[in-house]
PDB file of C-alpha atoms in Angstrom:
ATOM      1  CA  MET A  18      36.392 -91.968  41.292  1.00 47.00           C
ATOM      2  CA  ASP A  19      38.595 -94.863  41.368  1.00 48.00           C
ATOM      3  CA  ALA A  20      37.666 -98.686  41.718  1.00 42.00           C
ATOM      4  CA  GLN A  21      38.331 -99.283  44.820  1.00 48.00           C
ATOM      5  CA  THR A  22      35.742 -96.560  45.650  1.00 47.00           C
ATOM      6  CA  ALA A  23      32.956 -96.942  43.910  1.00 46.00           C
ATOM      7  CA  ALA A  24      33.081-101.318  44.990  1.00 42.00           C
ATOM      8  CA  ARG A  25      32.955 -99.433  48.592  1.00 49.00           C
ATOM      9  CA  ILE A  26      29.181 -98.245  47.075  1.00 49.00           C
ATOM     10  CA  ALA A  27      27.495-100.732  49.774  1.00 43.00           C
ATOM     11  CA  THR A  28      27.240-103.047  47.605  1.00 42.00           C
ATOM     12  CA  GLN A  29      28.465-106.103  49.990  1.00 40.00           C
ATOM     13  CA  PRO A  30      26.555-106.135  53.381  1.00 39.00           C
ATOM     14  CA  PRO A  31      28.773-105.612  56.223  1.00 36.00           C
ATOM     15  CA  PRO A  32      31.346-108.542  57.858  1.00 35.00           C
ATOM     16  CA  GLY A  33      29.863-110.799  59.876  1.00 32.00           C
ATOM     17  CA  PRO A  34      29.230-111.271  64.148  1.00 28.00           C
ATOM     18  CA  LYS A  35      31.619-109.782  65.490  1.00 31.00           C
ATOM     19  CA  GLY A  36      31.005-108.783  68.945  1.00 30.00           C
ATOM     20  CA  GLY A  37      26.235-109.386  68.273  1.00 33.00           C
ATOM     21  CA  GLU A  38      27.068-107.044  65.893  1.00 41.00           C
ATOM     22  CA  ASP A  39      25.500-109.231  62.553  1.00 44.00           C
ATOM     23  CA  ASP A  40      22.284-109.281  62.180  1.00 46.00           C
ATOM     24  CA  GLY A  41      21.541-111.736  59.335  1.00 49.00           C
ATOM     25  CA  GLY A  42      23.265-109.366  56.565  1.00 50.00           C
ATOM     26  CA  LYS A  43      21.154-106.791  57.556  1.00 51.00           C
ATOM     27  CA  THR A  44      22.717-103.297  60.062  1.00 54.00           C
ATOM     28  CA  ARG A  45      21.422-102.765  63.291  1.00 55.00           C
ATOM     29  CA  GLY A  46      20.848 -99.337  63.751  1.00 62.00           C
ATOM     30  CA  ARG A  47      22.894 -97.987  65.814  1.00 71.00           C
ATOM     31  CA  ASN A  48      24.813 -99.041  63.534  1.00 89.00           C
ATOM     32  CA  VAL A  49      24.524 -96.743  60.850  1.00 95.00           C
ATOM     33  CA  ALA A  50      25.452 -93.354  61.180  1.00 96.00           C
ATOM     34  CA  ILE A  51      23.681 -90.405  59.277  1.00 97.00           C
ATOM     35  CA  ARG A  52      25.646 -87.548  58.191  1.00 96.00           C
ATOM     36  CA  LEU A  53      25.488 -84.658  55.689  1.00 95.00           C
ATOM     37  CA  ALA A  54      27.847 -85.126  52.700  1.00 95.00           C
ATOM     38  CA  ALA A  55      30.635 -83.298  53.851  1.00 93.00           C
ATOM     39  CA  ASP A  56      34.127 -83.453  51.013  1.00 94.00           C
ATOM     40  CA  MET A  57      33.425 -83.946  46.965  1.00 93.00           C
ATOM     41  CA  ARG A  58      34.243 -87.763  48.563  1.00 94.00           C
ATOM     42  CA  ASP A  59      30.802 -88.419  49.266  1.00 96.00           C
ATOM     43  CA  VAL A  60      29.407 -86.359  47.095  1.00 96.00           C
ATOM     44  CA  GLU A  61      31.347 -89.147  44.448  1.00 96.00           C
ATOM     45  CA  CYS A  62      30.573 -91.556  46.326  1.00 96.00           C
ATOM     46  CA  MET A  63      26.362 -90.392  46.136  1.00 96.00           C
ATOM     47  CA  ILE A  64      26.595 -90.052  42.659  1.00 97.00           C
ATOM     48  CA  GLU A  65      27.887 -93.419  42.190  1.00 97.00           C
ATOM     49  CA  LEU A  66      24.454 -95.241  44.688  1.00 97.00           C
ATOM     50  CA  GLY A  67      22.317 -92.473  42.383  1.00 96.00           C
ATOM     51  CA  ARG A  68      23.704 -95.141  39.201  1.00 97.00           C
ATOM     52  CA  VAL A  69      22.333 -97.937  41.563  1.00 97.00           C
ATOM     53  CA  ALA A  70      19.612 -96.736  41.715  1.00 96.00           C
ATOM     54  CA  HIS A  71      19.382 -94.847  38.334  1.00 97.00           C
ATOM     55  CA  ARG A  72      20.005 -98.862  36.790  1.00 97.00           C
ATOM     56  CA  GLU A  73      17.391-100.020  38.552  1.00 96.00           C
ATOM     57  CA  SER A  74      14.517 -96.909  38.020  1.00 95.00           C
ATOM     58  CA  ARG A  75      11.694 -97.133  35.543  1.00 94.00           C
ATOM     59  CA  PHE A  76      14.315 -94.080  34.000  1.00 95.00           C
ATOM     60  CA  ALA A  77      16.480 -96.043  33.311  1.00 95.00           C
ATOM     61  CA  ASP A  78      16.607 -95.857  29.641  1.00 95.00           C
ATOM     62  CA  LEU A  79      16.709 -92.079  30.144  1.00 95.00           C
ATOM     63  CA  GLU A  80      20.299 -90.843  30.116  1.00 96.00           C
ATOM     64  CA  TYR A  81      22.212 -90.753  34.097  1.00 97.00           C
ATOM     65  CA  ALA A  82      24.450 -87.637  33.937  1.00 97.00           C
ATOM     66  CA  PRO A  83      26.616 -88.031  36.073  1.00 97.00           C
ATOM     67  CA  ASP A  84      28.284 -83.961  35.377  1.00 96.00           C
ATOM     68  CA  LYS A  85      24.895 -82.733  35.901  1.00 95.00           C
ATOM     69  CA  LEU A  86      24.811 -83.445  39.307  1.00 94.00           C
ATOM     70  CA  MET A  87      27.984 -82.749  39.981  1.00 95.00           C
ATOM     71  CA  GLN A  88      26.969 -79.798  39.489  1.00 94.00           C
ATOM     72  CA  SER A  89      24.797 -79.632  41.513  1.00 93.00           C
ATOM     73  CA  ALA A  90      25.767 -81.045  43.981  1.00 93.00           C
ATOM     74  CA  LEU A  91      27.953 -78.175  44.024  1.00 91.00           C
ATOM     75  CA  GLY A  92      25.960 -75.597  43.852  1.00 92.00           C
ATOM     76  CA  ALA A  93      24.985 -77.313  47.565  1.00 92.00           C
ATOM     77  CA  MET A  94      27.836 -77.828  49.128  1.00 91.00           C
ATOM     78  CA  THR A  95      28.010 -73.474  49.427  1.00 91.00           C
ATOM     79  CA  GLU A  96      27.069 -71.797  52.372  1.00 92.00           C
ATOM     80  CA  GLU A  97      23.478 -70.783  49.967  1.00 93.00           C
ATOM     81  CA  GLY A  98      23.227 -74.186  48.777  1.00 92.00           C
ATOM     82  CA  ARG A  99      22.757 -75.362  52.157  1.00 91.00           C
ATOM     83  CA  LYS A 100      19.940 -73.541  53.663  1.00 91.00           C
ATOM     84  CA  ARG A 101      17.718 -74.803  50.418  1.00 93.00           C
ATOM     85  CA  MET A 102      19.781 -78.424  49.672  1.00 96.00           C
ATOM     86  CA  CYS A 103      19.782 -81.571  51.676  1.00 95.00           C
ATOM     87  CA  LEU A 104      22.253 -84.105  50.330  1.00 96.00           C
ATOM     88  CA  LEU A 105      22.024 -86.531  53.145  1.00 97.00           C
ATOM     89  CA  MET A 106      23.806 -90.181  53.542  1.00 97.00           C
ATOM     90  CA  ALA A 107      23.966 -93.599  56.111  1.00 97.00           C
ATOM     91  CA  GLU A 108      26.333 -94.688  55.578  1.00 96.00           C
ATOM     92  CA  TYR A 109      28.172 -98.198  57.763  1.00 94.00           C
ATOM     93  CA  ARG A 110      31.538 -98.963  58.478  1.00 90.00           C
ATOM     94  CA  GLY A 111      32.249 -96.209  56.072  1.00 89.00           C
ATOM     95  CA  ASP A 112      29.905 -98.360  53.610  1.00 93.00           C
ATOM     96  CA  LEU A 113      26.833 -95.583  51.732  1.00 96.00           C
ATOM     97  CA  LEU A 114      23.745 -97.056  52.256  1.00 97.00           C
ATOM     98  CA  GLY A 115      21.141 -94.937  50.995  1.00 97.00           C
ATOM     99  CA  MET A 116      20.970 -91.521  50.337  1.00 97.00           C
ATOM    100  CA  ILE A 117      18.264 -89.023  50.263  1.00 97.00           C
ATOM    101  CA  VAL A 118      18.904 -85.586  48.811  1.00 97.00           C
ATOM    102  CA  ALA A 119      16.306 -82.237  48.854  1.00 97.00           C
ATOM    103  CA  THR A 120      15.311 -79.010  48.549  1.00 96.00           C
ATOM    104  CA  VAL A 121      13.310 -76.665  50.524  1.00 97.00           C
ATOM    105  CA  GLY A 122      11.107 -73.642  49.551  1.00 96.00           C
ATOM    106  CA  SER A 123       8.486 -72.087  49.431  1.00 95.00           C
ATOM    107  CA  HIS A 124       4.363 -73.362  47.830  1.00 93.00           C
ATOM    108  CA  TRP A 125       3.297 -71.680  45.030  1.00 94.00           C
ATOM    109  CA  PHE A 126       0.406 -70.070  46.604  1.00 96.00           C
ATOM    110  CA  SER A 127       2.050 -69.380  49.884  1.00 96.00           C
ATOM    111  CA  SER A 128       5.189 -68.669  51.502  1.00 96.00           C
ATOM    112  CA  GLU A 129       5.069 -71.059  54.230  1.00 96.00           C
ATOM    113  CA  LEU A 130       7.928 -73.882  53.606  1.00 97.00           C
ATOM    114  CA  GLY A 131       8.129 -76.695  51.888  1.00 96.00           C
ATOM    115  CA  ALA A 132      10.056 -80.006  51.808  1.00 97.00           C
ATOM    116  CA  SER A 133      10.637 -82.272  48.857  1.00 96.00           C
ATOM    117  CA  ALA A 134      12.862 -85.438  48.633  1.00 96.00           C
ATOM    118  CA  MET A 135      14.122 -85.439  45.379  1.00 94.00           C
ATOM    119  CA  VAL A 136      15.853 -88.589  45.769  1.00 95.00           C
ATOM    120  CA  TYR A 137      14.983 -91.114  48.646  1.00 95.00           C
ATOM    121  CA  TYR A 138      16.639 -95.032  48.002  1.00 96.00           C
ATOM    122  CA  VAL A 139      18.825 -97.462  49.798  1.00 96.00           C
ATOM    123  CA  HIS A 140      20.837 -99.773  48.195  1.00 96.00           C
ATOM    124  CA  PRO A 141      18.963-103.560  47.994  1.00 95.00           C
ATOM    125  CA  ASP A 142      21.499-104.983  49.396  1.00 94.00           C
ATOM    126  CA  HIS A 143      20.657-103.373  53.075  1.00 94.00           C
ATOM    127  CA  ARG A 144      17.048-102.662  52.339  1.00 92.00           C
ATOM    128  CA  GLY A 145      15.211-104.032  55.193  1.00 88.00           C
ATOM    129  CA  SER A 146      17.903-102.506  57.797  1.00 90.00           C
ATOM    130  CA  MET A 147      17.479 -99.230  59.178  1.00 93.00           C
ATOM    131  CA  ALA A 148      19.034 -96.814  57.133  1.00 95.00           C
ATOM    132  CA  ALA A 149      16.191 -96.295  56.209  1.00 94.00           C
ATOM    133  CA  ILE A 150      13.937 -95.149  58.813  1.00 95.00           C
ATOM    134  CA  LYS A 151      17.709 -93.524  60.080  1.00 96.00           C
ATOM    135  CA  LEU A 152      17.243 -91.854  56.760  1.00 96.00           C
ATOM    136  CA  LEU A 153      13.300 -90.757  56.489  1.00 95.00           C
ATOM    137  CA  HIS A 154      14.685 -89.112  60.813  1.00 96.00           C
ATOM    138  CA  GLY A 155      16.813 -87.281  59.702  1.00 96.00           C
ATOM    139  CA  PHE A 156      15.380 -85.586  56.576  1.00 96.00           C
ATOM    140  CA  ARG A 157      12.742 -84.899  59.221  1.00 96.00           C
ATOM    141  CA  ARG A 158      14.984 -83.106  61.280  1.00 96.00           C
ATOM    142  CA  TRP A 159      16.571 -81.166  58.375  1.00 96.00           C
ATOM    143  CA  ALA A 160      13.795 -80.015  57.260  1.00 96.00           C
ATOM    144  CA  GLN A 161      12.209 -79.071  61.007  1.00 95.00           C
ATOM    145  CA  ASN A 162      15.981 -76.468  61.279  1.00 94.00           C
ATOM    146  CA  ARG A 163      14.194 -75.069  59.040  1.00 95.00           C
ATOM    147  CA  ARG A 164      11.383 -74.570  59.779  1.00 95.00           C
ATOM    148  CA  VAL A 165       9.720 -76.480  57.128  1.00 96.00           C
ATOM    149  CA  ARG A 166       5.756 -77.324  57.579  1.00 95.00           C
ATOM    150  CA  ARG A 167       5.984 -80.242  55.236  1.00 95.00           C
ATOM    151  CA  ILE A 168       7.412 -83.000  54.050  1.00 95.00           C
ATOM    152  CA  ASN A 169       6.543 -84.529  50.694  1.00 94.00           C
ATOM    153  CA  ILE A 170       8.521 -87.867  50.041  1.00 93.00           C
ATOM    154  CA  ASN A 171       7.425 -88.342  45.764  1.00 89.00           C
ATOM    155  CA  VAL A 172       8.282 -92.088  45.157  1.00 90.00           C
ATOM    156  CA  THR A 173       8.438 -91.976  40.665  1.00 88.00           C
ATOM    157  CA  SER A 174      11.110 -95.023  40.915  1.00 91.00           C
ATOM    158  CA  GLY A 175       8.550 -97.928  39.941  1.00 89.00           C
ATOM    159  CA  VAL A 176      11.008 -99.549  42.578  1.00 91.00           C
ATOM    160  CA  GLY A 177       9.320-101.156  46.046  1.00 89.00           C
ATOM    161  CA  MET A 178       6.181 -99.414  46.324  1.00 89.00           C
ATOM    162  CA  ALA A 179       3.933-101.094  47.939  1.00 90.00           C
ATOM    163  CA  ARG A 180       7.121-101.900  50.366  1.00 91.00           C
ATOM    164  CA  THR A 181       7.776 -98.158  50.139  1.00 91.00           C
ATOM    165  CA  ASP A 182       3.912 -97.521  51.058  1.00 92.00           C
ATOM    166  CA  LYS A 183       3.545 -99.238  54.032  1.00 93.00           C
ATOM    167  CA  LEU A 184       7.321 -97.614  55.504  1.00 92.00           C
ATOM    168  CA  MET A 185       6.260 -94.548  55.268  1.00 92.00           C
ATOM    169  CA  ARG A 186       2.549 -95.833  57.199  1.00 94.00           C
ATOM    170  CA  ARG A 187       4.577 -96.262  59.293  1.00 94.00           C
ATOM    171  CA  LEU A 188       6.485 -93.611  60.074  1.00 92.00           C
ATOM    172  CA  GLY A 189       3.875 -91.016  60.133  1.00 93.00           C
ATOM    173  CA  PHE A 190       3.234 -89.894  56.638  1.00 94.00           C
ATOM    174  CA  GLU A 191      -0.388 -89.805  54.602  1.00 94.00           C
ATOM    175  CA  PHE A 192      -1.148 -90.578  51.443  1.00 93.00           C
ATOM    176  CA  THR A 193      -2.652 -88.792  49.980  1.00 92.00           C
ATOM    177  CA  GLY A 194      -1.923 -89.085  45.387  1.00 89.00           C
ATOM    178  CA  GLY A 195       0.040 -91.320  42.622  1.00 85.00           C
ATOM    179  CA  ASN A 196       2.094 -89.840  39.723  1.00 85.00           C
ATOM    180  CA  TYR A 197       0.208 -89.995  35.814  1.00 87.00           C
ATOM    181  CA  VAL A 198       2.986 -91.012  33.099  1.00 86.00           C
ATOM    182  CA  LEU A 199       2.476 -90.303  29.260  1.00 86.00           C
ATOM    183  CA  GLU A 200       5.041 -91.992  27.794  1.00 87.00           C
ATOM    184  CA  MET A 201       6.386 -89.054  25.098  1.00 88.00           C
ATOM    185  CA  GLY A 202       8.368 -91.282  22.622  1.00 76.00           C
ATOM    186  CA  SER A 203      11.880 -90.604  20.872  1.00 65.00           C
ATOM    187  CA  LEU A 204      11.499 -86.615  20.263  1.00 62.00           C
ATOM    188  CA  ARG A 205      14.262 -86.678  17.781  1.00 57.00           C
TER     189      ARG A 205
END
């Protein structure tokens, strides 16, 4: 990826006033586009936003492997992959603000389908904008199209936990448990 593309990964707030489009550095809902990743350029942008997410998260001490992500994305971009994996983007004027990477599959105990978000991330400069909400609505539509019975959003990053909980509950999600981690140290 070239430096210009990497720089477009929502590192700056949207432009200032222009016909009422500015709302204090946050993008208004009508201006945020939600769409599925369409090509490798989209995937490259998502991988770079993933790098920002990784650096901010409790996983920052673990290796970030863009080549592994690229291989996974290539699988998701196939016709078969699109049936079971979602690469959803929130954009404003061509800049990537946030993303959801999700899968759909049957539960281990049932043939009914569930959808799980592996990544749900909005760039820090755009938190509080409509990007987060519109991404969840887009994910819901994607899941409905696959006849999913439940959507699961697992928040394990350690970033903005209280704020995320408030948003999820406001949008009708129910808190159902927690994640427990035991650091094992270096096994090398």
